[in-house]
Coordinates of C-alpha atoms and ligand atoms in Angstrom, one line a residue:
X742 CA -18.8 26.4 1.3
X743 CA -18.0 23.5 -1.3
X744 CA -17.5 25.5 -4.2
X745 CA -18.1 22.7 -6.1
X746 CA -18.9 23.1 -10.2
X747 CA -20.7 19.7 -10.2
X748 CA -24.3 19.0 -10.1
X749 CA -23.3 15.8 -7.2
X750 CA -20.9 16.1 -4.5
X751 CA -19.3 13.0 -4.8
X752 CA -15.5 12.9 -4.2
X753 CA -13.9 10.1 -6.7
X754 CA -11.1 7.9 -4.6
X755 CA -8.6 7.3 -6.8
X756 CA -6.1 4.7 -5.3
X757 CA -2.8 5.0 -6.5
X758 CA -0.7 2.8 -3.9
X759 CA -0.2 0.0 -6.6
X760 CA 1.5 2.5 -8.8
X761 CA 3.0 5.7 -6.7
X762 CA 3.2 3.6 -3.9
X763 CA 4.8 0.9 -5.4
X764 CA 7.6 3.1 -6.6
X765 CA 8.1 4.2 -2.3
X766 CA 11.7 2.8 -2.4
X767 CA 11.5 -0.9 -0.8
X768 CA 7.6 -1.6 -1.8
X769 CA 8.1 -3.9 -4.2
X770 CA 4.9 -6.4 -5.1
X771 CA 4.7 -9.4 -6.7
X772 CA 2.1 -9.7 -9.0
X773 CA -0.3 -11.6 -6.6
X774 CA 0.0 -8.8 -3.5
X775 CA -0.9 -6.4 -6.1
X776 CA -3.8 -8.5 -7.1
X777 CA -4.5 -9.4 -3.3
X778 CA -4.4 -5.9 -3.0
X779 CA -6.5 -4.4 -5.2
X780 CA -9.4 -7.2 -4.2
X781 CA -9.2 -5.1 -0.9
X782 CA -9.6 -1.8 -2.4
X783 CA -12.6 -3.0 -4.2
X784 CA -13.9 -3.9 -0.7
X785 CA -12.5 -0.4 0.1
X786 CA -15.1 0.9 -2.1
X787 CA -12.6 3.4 -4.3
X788 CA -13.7 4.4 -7.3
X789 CA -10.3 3.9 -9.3
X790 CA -7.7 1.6 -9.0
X791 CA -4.3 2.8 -10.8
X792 CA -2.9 -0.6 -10.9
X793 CA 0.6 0.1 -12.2
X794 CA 2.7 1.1 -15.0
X795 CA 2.6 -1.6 -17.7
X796 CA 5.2 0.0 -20.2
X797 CA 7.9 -0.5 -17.1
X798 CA 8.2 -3.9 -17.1
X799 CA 6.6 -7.0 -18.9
X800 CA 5.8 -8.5 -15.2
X801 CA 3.9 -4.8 -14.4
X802 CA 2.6 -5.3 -17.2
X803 CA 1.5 -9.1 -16.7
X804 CA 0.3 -7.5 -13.3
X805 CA -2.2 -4.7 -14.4
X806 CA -3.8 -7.3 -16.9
X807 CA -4.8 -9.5 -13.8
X808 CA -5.8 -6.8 -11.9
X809 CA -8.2 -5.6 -15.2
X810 CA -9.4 -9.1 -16.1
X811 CA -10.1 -10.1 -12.4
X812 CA -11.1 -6.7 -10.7
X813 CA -12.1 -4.6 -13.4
X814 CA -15.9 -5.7 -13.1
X815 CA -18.8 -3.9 -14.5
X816 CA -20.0 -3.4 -10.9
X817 CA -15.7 -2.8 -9.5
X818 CA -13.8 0.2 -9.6
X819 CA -12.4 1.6 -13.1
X820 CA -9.0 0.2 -13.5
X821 CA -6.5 2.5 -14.9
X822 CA -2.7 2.4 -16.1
X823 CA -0.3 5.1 -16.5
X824 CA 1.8 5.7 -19.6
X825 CA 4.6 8.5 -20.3
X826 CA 3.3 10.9 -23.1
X827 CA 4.7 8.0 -26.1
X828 CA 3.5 6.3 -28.2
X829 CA 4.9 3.2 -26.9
X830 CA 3.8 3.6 -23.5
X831 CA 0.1 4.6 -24.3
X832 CA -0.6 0.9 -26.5
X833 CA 0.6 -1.0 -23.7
X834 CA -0.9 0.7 -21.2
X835 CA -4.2 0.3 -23.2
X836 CA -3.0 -3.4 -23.5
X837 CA -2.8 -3.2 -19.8
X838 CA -6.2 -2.2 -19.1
X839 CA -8.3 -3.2 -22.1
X840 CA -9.8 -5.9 -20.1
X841 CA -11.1 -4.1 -17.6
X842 CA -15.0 -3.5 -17.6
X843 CA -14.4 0.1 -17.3
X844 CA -10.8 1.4 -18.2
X845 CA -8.8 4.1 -18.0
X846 CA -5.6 5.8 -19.7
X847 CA -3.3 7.7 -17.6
X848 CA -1.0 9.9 -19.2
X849 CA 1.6 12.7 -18.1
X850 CA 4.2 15.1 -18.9
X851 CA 6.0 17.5 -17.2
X852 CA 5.3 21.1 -18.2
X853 CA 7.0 23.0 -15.4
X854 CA 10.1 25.0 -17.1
X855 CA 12.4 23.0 -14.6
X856 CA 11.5 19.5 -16.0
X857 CA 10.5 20.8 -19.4
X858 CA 14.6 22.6 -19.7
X859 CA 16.0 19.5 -17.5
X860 CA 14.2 16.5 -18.4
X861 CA 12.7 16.3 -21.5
X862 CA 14.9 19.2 -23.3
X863 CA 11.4 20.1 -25.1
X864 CA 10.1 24.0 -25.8
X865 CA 6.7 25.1 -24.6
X866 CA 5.2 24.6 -27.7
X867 CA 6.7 21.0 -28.2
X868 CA 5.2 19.8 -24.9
X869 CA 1.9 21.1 -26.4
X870 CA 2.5 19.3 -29.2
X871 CA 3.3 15.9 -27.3
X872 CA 0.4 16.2 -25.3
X873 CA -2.1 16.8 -28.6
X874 CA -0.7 13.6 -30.3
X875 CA -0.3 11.4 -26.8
X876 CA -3.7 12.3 -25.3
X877 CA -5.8 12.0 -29.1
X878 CA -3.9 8.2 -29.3
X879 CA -5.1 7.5 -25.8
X880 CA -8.6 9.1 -26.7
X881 CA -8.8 6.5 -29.4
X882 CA -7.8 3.8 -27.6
X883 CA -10.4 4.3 -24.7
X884 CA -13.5 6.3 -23.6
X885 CA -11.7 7.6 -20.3
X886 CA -8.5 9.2 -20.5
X887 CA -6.9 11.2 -17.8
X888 CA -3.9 13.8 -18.2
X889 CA -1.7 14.7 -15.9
X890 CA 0.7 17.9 -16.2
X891 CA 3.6 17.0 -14.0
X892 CA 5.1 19.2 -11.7
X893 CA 2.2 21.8 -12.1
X894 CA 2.6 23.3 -8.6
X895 CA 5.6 24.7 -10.2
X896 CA 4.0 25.2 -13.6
X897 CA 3.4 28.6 -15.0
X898 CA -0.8 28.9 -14.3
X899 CA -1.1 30.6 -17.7
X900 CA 0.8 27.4 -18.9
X901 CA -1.2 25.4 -17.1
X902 CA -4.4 26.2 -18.5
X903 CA -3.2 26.4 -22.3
X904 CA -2.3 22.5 -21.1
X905 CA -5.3 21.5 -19.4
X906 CA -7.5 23.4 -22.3
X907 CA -5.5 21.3 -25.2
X908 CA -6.1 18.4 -23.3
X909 CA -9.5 18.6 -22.8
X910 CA -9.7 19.7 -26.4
X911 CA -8.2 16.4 -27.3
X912 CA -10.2 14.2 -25.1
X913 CA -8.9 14.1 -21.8
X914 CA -12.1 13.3 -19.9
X915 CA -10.1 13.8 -16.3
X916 CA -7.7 16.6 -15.6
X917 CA -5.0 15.3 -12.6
X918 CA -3.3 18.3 -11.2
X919 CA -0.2 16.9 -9.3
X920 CA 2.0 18.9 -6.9
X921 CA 4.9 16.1 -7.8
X922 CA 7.2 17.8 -5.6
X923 CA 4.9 18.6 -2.7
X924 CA 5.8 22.1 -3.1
X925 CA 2.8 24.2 -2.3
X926 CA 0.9 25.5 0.6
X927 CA -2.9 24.7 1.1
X928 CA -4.1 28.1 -0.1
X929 CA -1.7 28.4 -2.9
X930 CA -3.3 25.4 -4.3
X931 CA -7.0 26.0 -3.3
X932 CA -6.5 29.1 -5.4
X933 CA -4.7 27.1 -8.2
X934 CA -7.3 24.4 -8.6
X935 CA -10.1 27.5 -8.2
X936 CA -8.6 29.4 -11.1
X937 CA -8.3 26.6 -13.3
X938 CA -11.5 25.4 -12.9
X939 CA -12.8 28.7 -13.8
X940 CA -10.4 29.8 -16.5
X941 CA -9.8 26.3 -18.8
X942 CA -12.1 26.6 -21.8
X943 CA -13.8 23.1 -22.0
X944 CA -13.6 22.2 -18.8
X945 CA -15.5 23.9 -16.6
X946 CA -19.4 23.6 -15.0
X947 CA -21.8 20.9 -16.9
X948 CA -18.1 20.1 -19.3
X949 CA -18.3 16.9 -17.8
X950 CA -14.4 17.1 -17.3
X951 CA -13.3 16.0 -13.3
X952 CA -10.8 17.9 -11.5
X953 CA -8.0 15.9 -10.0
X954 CA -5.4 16.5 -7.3
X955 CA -2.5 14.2 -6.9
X956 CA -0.4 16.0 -3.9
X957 CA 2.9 14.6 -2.3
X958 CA 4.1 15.1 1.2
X959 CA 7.5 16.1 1.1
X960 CA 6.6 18.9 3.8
X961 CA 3.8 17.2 5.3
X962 CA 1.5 19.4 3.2
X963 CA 0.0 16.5 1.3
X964 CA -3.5 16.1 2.9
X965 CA -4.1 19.5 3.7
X966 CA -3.4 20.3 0.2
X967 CA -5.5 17.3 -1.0
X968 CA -8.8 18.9 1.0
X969 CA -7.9 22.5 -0.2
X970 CA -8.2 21.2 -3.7
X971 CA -11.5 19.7 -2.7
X972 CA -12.9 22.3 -1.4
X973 CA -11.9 24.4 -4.8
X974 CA -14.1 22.0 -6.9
X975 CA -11.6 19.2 -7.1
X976 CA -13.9 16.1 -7.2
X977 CA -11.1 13.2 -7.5
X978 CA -8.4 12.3 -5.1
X979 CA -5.1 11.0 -5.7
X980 CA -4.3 8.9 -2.8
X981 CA -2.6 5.9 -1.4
X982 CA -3.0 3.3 1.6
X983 CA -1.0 4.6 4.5
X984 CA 0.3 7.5 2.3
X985 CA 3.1 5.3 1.1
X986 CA 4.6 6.7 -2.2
X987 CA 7.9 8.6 -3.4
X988 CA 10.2 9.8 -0.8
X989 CA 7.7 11.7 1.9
X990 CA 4.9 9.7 0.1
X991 CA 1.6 10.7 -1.4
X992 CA -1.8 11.7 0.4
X993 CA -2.6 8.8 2.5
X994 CA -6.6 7.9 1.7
X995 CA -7.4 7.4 4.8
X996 CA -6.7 10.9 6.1
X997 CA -8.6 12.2 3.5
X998 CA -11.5 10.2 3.6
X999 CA -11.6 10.3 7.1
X1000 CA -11.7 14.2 6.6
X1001 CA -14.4 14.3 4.4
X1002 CA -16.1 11.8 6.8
X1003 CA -15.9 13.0 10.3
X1004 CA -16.7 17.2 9.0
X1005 CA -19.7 16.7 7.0
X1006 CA -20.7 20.1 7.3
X1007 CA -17.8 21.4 6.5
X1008 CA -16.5 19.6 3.4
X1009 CA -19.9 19.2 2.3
X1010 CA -19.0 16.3 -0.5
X1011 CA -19.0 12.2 -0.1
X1012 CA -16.9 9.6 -1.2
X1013 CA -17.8 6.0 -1.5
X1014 CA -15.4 4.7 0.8
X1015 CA -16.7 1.9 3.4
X1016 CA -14.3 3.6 5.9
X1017 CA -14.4 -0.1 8.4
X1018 CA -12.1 -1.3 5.1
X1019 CA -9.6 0.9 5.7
X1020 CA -7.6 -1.1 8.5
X1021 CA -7.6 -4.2 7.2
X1022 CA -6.1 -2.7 3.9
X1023 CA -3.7 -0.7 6.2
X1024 CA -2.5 -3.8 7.1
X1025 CA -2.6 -5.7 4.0
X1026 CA -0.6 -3.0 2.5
X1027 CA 1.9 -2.6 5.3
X1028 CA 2.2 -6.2 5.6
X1029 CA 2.9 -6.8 1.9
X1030 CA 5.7 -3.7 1.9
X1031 CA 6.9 -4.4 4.9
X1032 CA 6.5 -0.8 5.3
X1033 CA 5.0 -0.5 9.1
X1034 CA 3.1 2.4 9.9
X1035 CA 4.2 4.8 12.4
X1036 CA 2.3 4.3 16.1
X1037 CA 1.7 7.8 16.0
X1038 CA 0.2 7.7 12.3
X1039 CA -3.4 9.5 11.7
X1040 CA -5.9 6.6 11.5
X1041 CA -4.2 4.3 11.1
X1042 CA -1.4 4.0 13.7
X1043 CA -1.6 1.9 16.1
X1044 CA -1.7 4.6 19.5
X1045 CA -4.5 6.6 17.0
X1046 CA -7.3 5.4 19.4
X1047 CA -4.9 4.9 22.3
X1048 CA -5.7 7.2 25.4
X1049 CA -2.9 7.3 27.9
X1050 CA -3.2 10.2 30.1
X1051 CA -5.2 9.8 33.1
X1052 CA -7.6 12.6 32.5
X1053 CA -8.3 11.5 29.1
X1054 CA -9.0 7.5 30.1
X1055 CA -11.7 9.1 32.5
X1056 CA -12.8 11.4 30.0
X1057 CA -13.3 8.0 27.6
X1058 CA -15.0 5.8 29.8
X1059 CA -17.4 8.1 31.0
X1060 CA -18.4 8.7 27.2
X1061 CA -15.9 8.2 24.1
X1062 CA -16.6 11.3 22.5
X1063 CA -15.0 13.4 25.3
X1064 CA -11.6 12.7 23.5
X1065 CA -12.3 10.7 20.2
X1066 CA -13.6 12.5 16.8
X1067 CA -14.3 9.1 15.1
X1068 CA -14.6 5.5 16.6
X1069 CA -12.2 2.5 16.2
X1070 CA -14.9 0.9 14.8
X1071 CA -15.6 3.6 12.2
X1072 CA -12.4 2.4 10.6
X1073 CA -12.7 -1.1 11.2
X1074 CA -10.7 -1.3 14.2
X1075 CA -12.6 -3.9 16.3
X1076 CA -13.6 -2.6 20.1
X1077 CA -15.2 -6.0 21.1
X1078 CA -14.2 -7.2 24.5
X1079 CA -15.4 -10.6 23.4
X1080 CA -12.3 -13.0 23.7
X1081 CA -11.8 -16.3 22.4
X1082 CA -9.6 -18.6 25.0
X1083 CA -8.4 -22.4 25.0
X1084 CA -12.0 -23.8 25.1
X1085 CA -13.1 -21.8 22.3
X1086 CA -13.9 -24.4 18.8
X1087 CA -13.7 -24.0 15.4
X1088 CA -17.5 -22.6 14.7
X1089 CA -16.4 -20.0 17.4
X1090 CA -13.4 -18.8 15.6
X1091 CA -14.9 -19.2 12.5
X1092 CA -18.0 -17.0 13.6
X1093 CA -15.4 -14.4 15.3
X1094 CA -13.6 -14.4 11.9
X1095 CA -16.5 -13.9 9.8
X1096 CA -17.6 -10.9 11.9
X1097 CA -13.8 -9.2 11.5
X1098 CA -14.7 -9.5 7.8
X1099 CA -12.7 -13.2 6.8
X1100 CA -14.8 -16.1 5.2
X1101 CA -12.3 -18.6 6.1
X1102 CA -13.8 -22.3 5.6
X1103 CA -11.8 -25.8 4.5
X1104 CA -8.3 -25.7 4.9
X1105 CA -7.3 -22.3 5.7
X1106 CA -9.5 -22.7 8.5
X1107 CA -7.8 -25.6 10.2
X1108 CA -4.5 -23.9 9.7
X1109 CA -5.6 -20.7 11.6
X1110 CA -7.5 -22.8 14.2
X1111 CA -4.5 -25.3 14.8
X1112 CA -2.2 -21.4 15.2
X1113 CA -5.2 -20.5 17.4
X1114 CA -4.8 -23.5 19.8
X1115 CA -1.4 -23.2 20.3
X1116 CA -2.0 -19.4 20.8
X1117 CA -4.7 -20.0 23.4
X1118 CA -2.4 -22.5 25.2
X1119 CA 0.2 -19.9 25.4
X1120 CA -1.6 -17.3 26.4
X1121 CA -5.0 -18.0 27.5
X1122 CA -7.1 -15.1 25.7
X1123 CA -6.8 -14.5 22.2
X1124 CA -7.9 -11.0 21.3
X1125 CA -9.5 -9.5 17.5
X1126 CA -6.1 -7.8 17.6
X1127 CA -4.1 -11.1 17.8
X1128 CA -6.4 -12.8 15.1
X1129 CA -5.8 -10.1 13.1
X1130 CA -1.9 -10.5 13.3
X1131 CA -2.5 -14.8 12.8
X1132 CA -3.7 -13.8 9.7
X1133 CA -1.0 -11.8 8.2
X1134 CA 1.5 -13.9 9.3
X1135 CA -0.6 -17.2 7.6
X1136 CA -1.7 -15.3 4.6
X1137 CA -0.1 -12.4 3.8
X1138 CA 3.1 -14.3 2.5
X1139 CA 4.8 -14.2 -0.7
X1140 CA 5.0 -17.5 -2.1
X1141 CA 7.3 -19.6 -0.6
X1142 CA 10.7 -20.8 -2.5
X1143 CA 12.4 -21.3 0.5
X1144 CA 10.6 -22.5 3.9
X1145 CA 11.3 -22.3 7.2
X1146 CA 11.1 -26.1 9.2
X1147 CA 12.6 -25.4 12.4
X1148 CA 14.7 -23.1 14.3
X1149 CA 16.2 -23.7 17.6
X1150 CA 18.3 -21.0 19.8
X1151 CA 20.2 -20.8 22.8
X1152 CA 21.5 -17.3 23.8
X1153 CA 21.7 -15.9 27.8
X1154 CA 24.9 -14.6 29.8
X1155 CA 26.6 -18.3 29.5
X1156 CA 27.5 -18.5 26.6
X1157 CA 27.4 -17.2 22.4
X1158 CA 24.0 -17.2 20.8
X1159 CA 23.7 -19.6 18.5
X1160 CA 20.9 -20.2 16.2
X1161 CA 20.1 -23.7 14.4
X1162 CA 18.4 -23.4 11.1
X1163 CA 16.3 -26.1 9.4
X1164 CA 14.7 -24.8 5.8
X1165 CA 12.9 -26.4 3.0
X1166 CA 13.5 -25.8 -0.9
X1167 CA 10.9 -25.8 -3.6
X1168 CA 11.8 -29.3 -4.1
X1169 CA 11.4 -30.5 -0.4
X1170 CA 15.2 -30.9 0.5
X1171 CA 16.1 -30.0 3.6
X1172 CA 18.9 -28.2 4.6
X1173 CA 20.4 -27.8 8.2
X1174 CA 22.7 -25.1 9.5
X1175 CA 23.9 -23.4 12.7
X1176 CA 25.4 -20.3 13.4
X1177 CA 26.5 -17.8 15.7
X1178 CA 25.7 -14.2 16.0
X1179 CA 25.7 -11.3 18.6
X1180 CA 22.4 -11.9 19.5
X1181 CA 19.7 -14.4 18.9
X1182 CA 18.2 -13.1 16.0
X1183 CA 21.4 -12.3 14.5
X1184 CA 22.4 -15.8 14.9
X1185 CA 19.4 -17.1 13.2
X1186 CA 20.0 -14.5 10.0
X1187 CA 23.0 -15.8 10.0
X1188 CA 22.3 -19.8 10.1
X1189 CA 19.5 -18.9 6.7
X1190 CA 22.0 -16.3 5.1
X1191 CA 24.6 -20.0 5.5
X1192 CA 21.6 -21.6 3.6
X1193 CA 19.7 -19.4 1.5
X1194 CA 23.1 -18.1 0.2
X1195 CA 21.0 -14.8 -1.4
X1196 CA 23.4 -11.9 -0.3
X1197 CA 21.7 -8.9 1.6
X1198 CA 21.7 -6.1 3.6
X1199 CA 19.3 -5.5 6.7
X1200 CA 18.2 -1.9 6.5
X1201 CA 15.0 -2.3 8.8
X1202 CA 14.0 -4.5 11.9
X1203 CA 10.8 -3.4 14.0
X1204 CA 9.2 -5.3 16.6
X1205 CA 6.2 -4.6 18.6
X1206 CA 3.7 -6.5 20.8
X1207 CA 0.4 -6.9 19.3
X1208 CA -1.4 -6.6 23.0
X1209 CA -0.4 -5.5 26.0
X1210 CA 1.2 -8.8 28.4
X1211 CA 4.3 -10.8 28.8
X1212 CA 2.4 -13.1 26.4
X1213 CA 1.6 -11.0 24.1
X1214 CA 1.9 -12.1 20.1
X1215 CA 4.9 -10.2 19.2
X1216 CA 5.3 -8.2 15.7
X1217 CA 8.3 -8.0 13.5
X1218 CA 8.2 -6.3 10.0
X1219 CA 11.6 -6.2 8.1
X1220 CA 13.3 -4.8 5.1
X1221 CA 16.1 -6.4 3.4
X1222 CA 18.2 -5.0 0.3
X1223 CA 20.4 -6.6 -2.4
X1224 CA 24.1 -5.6 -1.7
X1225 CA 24.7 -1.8 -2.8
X1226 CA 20.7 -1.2 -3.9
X1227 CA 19.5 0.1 -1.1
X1228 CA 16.3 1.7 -3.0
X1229 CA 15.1 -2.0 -3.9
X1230 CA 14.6 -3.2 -0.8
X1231 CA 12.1 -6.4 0.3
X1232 CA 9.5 -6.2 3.2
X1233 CA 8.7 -9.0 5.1
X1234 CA 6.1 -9.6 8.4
X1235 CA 6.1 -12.3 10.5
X1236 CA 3.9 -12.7 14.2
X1237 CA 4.4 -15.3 16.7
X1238 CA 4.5 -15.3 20.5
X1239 CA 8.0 -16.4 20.5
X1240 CA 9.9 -12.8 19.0
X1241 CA 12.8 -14.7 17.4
X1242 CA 10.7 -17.3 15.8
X1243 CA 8.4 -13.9 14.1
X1244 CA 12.0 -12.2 13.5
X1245 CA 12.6 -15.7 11.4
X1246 CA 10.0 -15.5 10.0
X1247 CA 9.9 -11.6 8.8
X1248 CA 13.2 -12.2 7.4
X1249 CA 12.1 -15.5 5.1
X1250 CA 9.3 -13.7 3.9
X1251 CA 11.6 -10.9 2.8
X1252 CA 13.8 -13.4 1.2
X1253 CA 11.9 -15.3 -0.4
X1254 CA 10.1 -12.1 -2.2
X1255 CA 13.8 -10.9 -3.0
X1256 CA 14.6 -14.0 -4.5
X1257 CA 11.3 -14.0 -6.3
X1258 CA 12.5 -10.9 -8.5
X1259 CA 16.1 -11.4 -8.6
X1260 CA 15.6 -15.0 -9.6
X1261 CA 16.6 -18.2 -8.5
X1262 CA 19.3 -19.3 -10.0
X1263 CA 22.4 -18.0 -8.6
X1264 CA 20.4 -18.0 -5.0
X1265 CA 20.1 -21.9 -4.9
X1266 CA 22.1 -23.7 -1.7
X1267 CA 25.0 -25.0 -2.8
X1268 CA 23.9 -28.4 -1.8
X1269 CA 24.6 -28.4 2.4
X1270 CA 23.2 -31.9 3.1
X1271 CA 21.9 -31.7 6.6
X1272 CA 24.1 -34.4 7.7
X1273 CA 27.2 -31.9 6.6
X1274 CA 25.7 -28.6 8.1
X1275 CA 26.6 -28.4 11.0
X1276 CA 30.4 -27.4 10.4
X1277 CA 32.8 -26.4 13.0
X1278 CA 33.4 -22.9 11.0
X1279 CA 29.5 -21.6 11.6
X1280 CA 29.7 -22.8 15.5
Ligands
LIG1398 O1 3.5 12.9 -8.9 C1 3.3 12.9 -10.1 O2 3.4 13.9 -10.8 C2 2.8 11.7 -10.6 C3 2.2 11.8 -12.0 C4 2.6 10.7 -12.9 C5 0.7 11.9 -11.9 O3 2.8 10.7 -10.0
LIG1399 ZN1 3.0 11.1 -7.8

């Protein structure tokens, strides 16, 4: 049933969130979320980490380097780069990854007519030739190069194998088969990845050469594709954390893996994935985007173990596998009815931490314990889910230029909300300001906007309780985007049982990561003394 060519079964997981998925308009990652990030997938268990594209930017490249030097172990995940078919592109890419214990070369072209007549103006025969000369450099770089004809779901199959044979011919050690476009239906590309396999010279059974598939979702095809391709012979995925990427996204990892994991018998093939990872770097990834995940997502979501009508709670309590393929736990979702509450010490939250998967000692630990308290005042039981949530909102922060001291709000039927601001610069001056706006977290945008002076545009604002309650920890994820550049936007997460003061806190963490890349400079307070800040204009 497998079809597979290869004497193993084992699926590779290549993650590509830090590269695709960074380029989902309004990811952007400073350089220690990506490395944050990739720790995770390491924990993850994937077997490739593309950790960016150094040739796009000396802070990418800065970026992949870390990730190489700090994550690219002999025992971790082989840490690739991807480079245009240049030249230019392929050194620093190798610069990029050299470090690494085990590294990788990425390189593409387009060979479909559309982007070969449109985008690079270059004949048949020309793209062949780029791809002889970009994947021998890359071959002589580095043991492990991978080539990737882009667009080849709309690629000529003839084509297409003349590619993948030159490729191999010249090294290529990996062959990525992308449908860029998300373009083609599940048995369209079983049979694709099928004939290739058989009909590239090179590259076939005991070649050594692995099959990729790199599928995007713009009709919702991407997983189903992914598996089809699998069950062809592909043996690597091309995936990403939540399925962020380009416009619908890429494959989401979890999907697959879960796939491959829950039909055994079907799929017939393994992955290395410790599937209980795969929430926590959900979260982490979400979080760091300030992309949230749809309730309704596969896996992931938050109602994807949820069971609301009647018949199927009964059908659930009287055994779990009346209604549910996989458990919560299988993913890392925690089930455990054990709750801490206001009694609870520090050895019991840091035993209840440790078993959700965070060492936390020292410091960190006080901070989380003295959120826990005031938590557990608030609202007597503290669940895994609200622990989980405490530490986003400590830890999963950019790095703070701007911080927030206080905020105070009055809003109801009596009178205009107003919001007071009190925020902290790099170099501990404080600055005071107050504001009203048509609601309470309006005025409180407004109050830091008085301060922070960094001009932007709010283009998302989710909010959602974190339990079930009154008390409840409440959610907010944001996105924020420089005036006119709505495609580089600025996530930001914040949790607190008090909504306005998570809202506050969303939106700082998205400034302060906007403000991170756009620099400082021009954003700095023009010097509001808190003794002057409350002016009769902003009241
Ligand atoms: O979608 C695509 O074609 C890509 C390639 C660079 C592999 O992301
Ligand atoms: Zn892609």
């Amino acid at each position: 049933m497998s079809g597979s060519i290869y004497d193993d079964n084992l699926v590779r997981v290549f993650d590509t969130t830090l590269r695709d998925g960074e380029q989902s308009p309004g990811a952007t990652l400073s350089s220690a979320e990506k490395l944050e990030i990739a720790r995770q997938l390491a924990r993850l268990g994937v077997d490739i980490i593309e950790a960016g594209f150094p040739a796009a930017s000396p802070d990418d490249l800065a970026a992949v380097q870390r990730i190489a030097r700090e994550v690219g172990t002999p025992d971790g995940p082989v840490i690739a780069g991807l480079a245009r078919a240049v030249e230019g592109d392929i050194r620093t890419c190798w610069e990029g990854v050299k470090d690494a214990a085990k590294p990788r070369i990425h390189t593409f072209l387009g060979t479909s007519d559309i982007h070969l007549k449109y985008q690079t103006g270059l004949t048949r025969q020309q793209a062949l030739e780029v791809i002889r000369k970009s994947v021998t450099l890359a071959r002589e770089l580095c043991e492990d190069v991978e080539f990737s004809p882009m667009d080849a779901g709309r690629t000529d199959p003839a084509f297409l194998v003349e590619v993948c044979a030159l490729a191999v011919e010249c090294g290529a050690t990996t062959l990525n088969i992308p449908d860029t476009v998300g373009y083609v239906t599940p048995q369209e590309w079983g049979e694709l990845i099928a004939n290739l396999i058989a009909e590239t010279p090179g590259a076939g059974r005991g070649s050594g050469v692995i099959w990729s598939v790199h599928c995007h979702n713009d009709l919702g095809l991407a997983t189903a594709n992914t598996l089809a391709g699998v069950m062809a012979g592909a043996r690597q995925v091309e995936v990403t954390i939540n399925g962020i990427g380009e416009r619908a996204g890429n494959t989401s990892l979890e999907e697959v893996v879960m796939a491959i994991h829950t039909r055994p018998q079907f799929y017939d093939v393994r992955t290395n994935i410790n599937t209980r990872e795969i929430m926590k770097a959900s979260r982490l990834v979400s979080n760091y985007t300030g992309m949230s995940v749809q309730p309704n997502k596969a896996i992931v979501g938050a109602n994807a173990f949820a069971h609301e009508a009647g018949i199927h709670q009964d059908g659930v309590l009287k055994n779990s596998s009346t209604y549910e393929i996989m458990t919560p736990e299988s993913v890392g979702l925690s089930q455990s009815r054990l709750v801490l509450g206001k009694h609870s010490g520090r050895h019991a939250l840091k035993a209840r931490l440790k078993e959700l998967g965070y060492n936390i000692e020292g410091d960190a630990l006080n901070q989380v314990f003295a959120r826990f308290k005031d938590l557990a005042d608030a609202k007597k039981t503290v669940t895994d889910a609200d622990l989980e949530a405490l530490i986003a909102d400590e830890f999963h922060r950019p790095e703070e230029i701007f911080s927030l001291v206080d905020i105070q709000v009055t809003c109801g039927t009596m009178g205009m909300p107003t919001a007071t601001a009190k925020l902290r610069n790099a170099e501990g001056e404080e600055f005071v300001y107050a504001a009203v706006g048509a609601g309470p977290v309006d005025a409180c945008y407004k109050a830091i906007d008085a301060i922070i002076k960094a001009p932007n545009t709010l283009i998302e604002y989710s909010v959602h309780s974190v339990t079930e309650g009154i008390d409840a920890l409440g959610e907010v994820t944001v996105r924020i985007a420089p005036p006119g550049e709505e495609r580089r936007s600025f996530g930001g997460y914040g949790a607190d049982s008090d909504i306005v003061v998570a809202s506050v806190k969303a939106y700082m963490a998205a400034l302060n990561r906007m403000i991170a890349v756009l620099g400082y400079g021009e954003l700095k307070p023009e010097g509001e003394a808190a003794t002057v800040a409350v002016t009769s204009a902003s009241v």
